[in-house]
Short mmCIF file of C-alpha atoms in Angstrom, two decimals:
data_model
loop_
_atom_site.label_atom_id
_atom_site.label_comp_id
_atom_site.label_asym_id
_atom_site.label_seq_id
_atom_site.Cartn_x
_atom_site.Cartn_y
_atom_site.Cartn_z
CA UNK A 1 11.48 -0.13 -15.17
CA UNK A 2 8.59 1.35 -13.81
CA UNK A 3 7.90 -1.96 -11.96
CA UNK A 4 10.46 -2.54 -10.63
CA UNK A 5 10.48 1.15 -9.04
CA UNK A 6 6.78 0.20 -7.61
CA UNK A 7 7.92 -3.09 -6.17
CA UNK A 8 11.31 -1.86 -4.30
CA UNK A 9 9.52 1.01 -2.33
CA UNK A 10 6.23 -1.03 -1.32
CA UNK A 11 9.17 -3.43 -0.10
CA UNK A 12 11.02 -0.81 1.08
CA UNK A 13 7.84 0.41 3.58
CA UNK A 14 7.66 -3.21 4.15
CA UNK A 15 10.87 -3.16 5.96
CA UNK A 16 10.31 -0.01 7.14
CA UNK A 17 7.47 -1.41 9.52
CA UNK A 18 9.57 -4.94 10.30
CA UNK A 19 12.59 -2.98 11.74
CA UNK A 20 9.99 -0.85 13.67
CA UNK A 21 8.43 -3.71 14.97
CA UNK A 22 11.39 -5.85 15.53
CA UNK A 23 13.79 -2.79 17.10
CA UNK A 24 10.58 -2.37 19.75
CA UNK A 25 10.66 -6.32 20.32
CA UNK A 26 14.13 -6.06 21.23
CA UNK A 27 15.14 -8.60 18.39
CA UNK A 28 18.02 -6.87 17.16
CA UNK A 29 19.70 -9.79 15.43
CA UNK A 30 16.45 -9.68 13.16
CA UNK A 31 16.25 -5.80 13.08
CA UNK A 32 19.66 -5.49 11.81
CA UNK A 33 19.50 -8.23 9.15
CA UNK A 34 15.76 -6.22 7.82
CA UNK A 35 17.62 -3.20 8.10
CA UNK A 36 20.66 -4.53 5.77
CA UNK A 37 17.78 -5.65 3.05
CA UNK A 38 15.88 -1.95 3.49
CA UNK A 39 19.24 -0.57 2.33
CA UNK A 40 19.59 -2.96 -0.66
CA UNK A 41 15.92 -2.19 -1.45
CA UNK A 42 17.16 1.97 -1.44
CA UNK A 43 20.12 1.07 -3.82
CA UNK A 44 17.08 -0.41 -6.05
CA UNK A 45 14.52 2.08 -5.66
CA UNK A 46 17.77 4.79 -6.78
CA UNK A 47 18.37 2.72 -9.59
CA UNK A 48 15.64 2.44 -11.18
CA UNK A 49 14.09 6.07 -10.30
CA UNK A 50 17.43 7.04 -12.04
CA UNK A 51 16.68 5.05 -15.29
CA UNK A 52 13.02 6.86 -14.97
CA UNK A 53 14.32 10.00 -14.81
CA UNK A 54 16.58 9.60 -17.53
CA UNK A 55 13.32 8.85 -19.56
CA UNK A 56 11.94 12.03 -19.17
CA UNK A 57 15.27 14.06 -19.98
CA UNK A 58 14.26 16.24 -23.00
CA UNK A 59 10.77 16.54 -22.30
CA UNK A 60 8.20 19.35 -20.80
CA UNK A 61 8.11 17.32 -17.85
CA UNK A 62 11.98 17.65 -16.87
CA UNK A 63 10.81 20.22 -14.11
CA UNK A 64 8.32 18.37 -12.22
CA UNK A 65 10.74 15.29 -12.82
CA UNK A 66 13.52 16.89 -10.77
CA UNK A 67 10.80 18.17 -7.94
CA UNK A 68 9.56 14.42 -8.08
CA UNK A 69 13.62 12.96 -8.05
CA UNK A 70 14.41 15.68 -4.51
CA UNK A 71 10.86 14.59 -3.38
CA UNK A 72 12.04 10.85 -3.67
CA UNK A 73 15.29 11.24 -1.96
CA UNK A 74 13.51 12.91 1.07
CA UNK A 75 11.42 9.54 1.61
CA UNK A 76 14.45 7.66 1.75
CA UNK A 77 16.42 9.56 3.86
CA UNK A 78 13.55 10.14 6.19
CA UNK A 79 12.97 5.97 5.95
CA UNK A 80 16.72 5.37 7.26
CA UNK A 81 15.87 8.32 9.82
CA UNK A 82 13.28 6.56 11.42
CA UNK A 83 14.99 3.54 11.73
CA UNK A 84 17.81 4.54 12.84
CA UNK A 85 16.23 7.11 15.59
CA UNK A 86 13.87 3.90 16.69
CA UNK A 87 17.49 1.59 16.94
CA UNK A 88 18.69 4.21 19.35
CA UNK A 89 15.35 4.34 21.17
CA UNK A 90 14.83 8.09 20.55
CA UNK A 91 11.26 9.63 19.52
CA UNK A 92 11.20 9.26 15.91
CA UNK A 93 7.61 11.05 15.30
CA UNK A 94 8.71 14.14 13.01
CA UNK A 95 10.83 11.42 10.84
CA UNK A 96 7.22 9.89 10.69
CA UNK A 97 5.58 13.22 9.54
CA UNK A 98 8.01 13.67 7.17
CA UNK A 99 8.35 10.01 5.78
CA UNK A 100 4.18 10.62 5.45
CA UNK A 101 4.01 13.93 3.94
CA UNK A 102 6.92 12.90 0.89
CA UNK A 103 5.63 9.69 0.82
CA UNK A 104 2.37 11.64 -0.06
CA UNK A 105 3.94 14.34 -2.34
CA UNK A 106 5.50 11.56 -4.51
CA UNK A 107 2.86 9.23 -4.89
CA UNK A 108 1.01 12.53 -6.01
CA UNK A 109 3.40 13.16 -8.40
CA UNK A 110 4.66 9.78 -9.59
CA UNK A 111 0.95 8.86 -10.34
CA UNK A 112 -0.81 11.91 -11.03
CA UNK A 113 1.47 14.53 -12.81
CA UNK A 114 4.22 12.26 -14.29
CA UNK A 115 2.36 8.90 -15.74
CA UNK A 116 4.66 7.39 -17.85
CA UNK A 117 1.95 7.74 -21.13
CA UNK A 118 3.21 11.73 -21.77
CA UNK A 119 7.01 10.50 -22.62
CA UNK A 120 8.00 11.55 -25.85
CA UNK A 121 8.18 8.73 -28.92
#
C-alpha cells in the first residue's frame, strides 16, 4: 500500500504544477480536466494513507501516526487551495508556504519517524 501512497502524491504535485501552468496559459479546458484527475489522485492518496494508518493502530507509533494523518490532510487541502486561488487569479503565495512547509513536515515524518519496518508482527 505504501506504493501506491508514494505514487498518488508525486502525481498529485504533478498536477499540482500542470493546473498552475495551464490556469496561467489561459487553457482552461486543459486546467479543468488536470484539475478533475488532481482530485481523483486526493481520493487515492486518502485511501491508501487510510489503509496505512490502520497499520499502525495498536502500536507505539499511533501518536506520531495521527500528527502524520492531520499533517497529510493539510497538504491536500492547501494543494486544492492553490489551485483554486490561481483559477480565480488571486495571489496564492501563503497556500504555497503552506503546501511547502506540510509537504516538508510529512515527508519528515512519513520517511524518517514512521518507516514502515517498526510495525508490529
Amino acid at each position: 500500500m505504501a506504493h501506491l501512497h508514494i505514487t498518488s502524491w508525486v502525481i498529485a504535485f504533478a498536477l499540482v504544477g500542470l493546473v498552475t501552468t495551464f490556469t496561467r496559459s489561459g487553457n482552461e479546458k486543459a486546467a479543468k480536466i488536470s484539475h478533475m484527475i488532481l482530485r481523483a489522485a486526493y481520493l487515492l492518496i486518502l485511501y491508501s494513507g487510510g489503509s496505512l494508518f490502520a497499520e499502525y493502530m495498536g502500536s507505539d507509533q499511533i501518536g506520531l501516526a495521527i500528527v502524520k494523518l492531520l499533517v497529510g490532510l493539510w497538504v491536500i487541502a492547501s494543494m486544492e487551495m492553490v489551485t483554486i486561488k490561481y483559477k480565480k487569479k488571486k495571489p496564492a503565495g501563503a497556500w504555497w508556504a503552506q503546501l511547502l512547509i506540510a509537504g516538508i513536515l510529512a515527508l519528515i515524518l512519513g520517511f524518517g519517524f514512521l518507516p514502515l519496518g517498526i510495525l508490529p508482527a
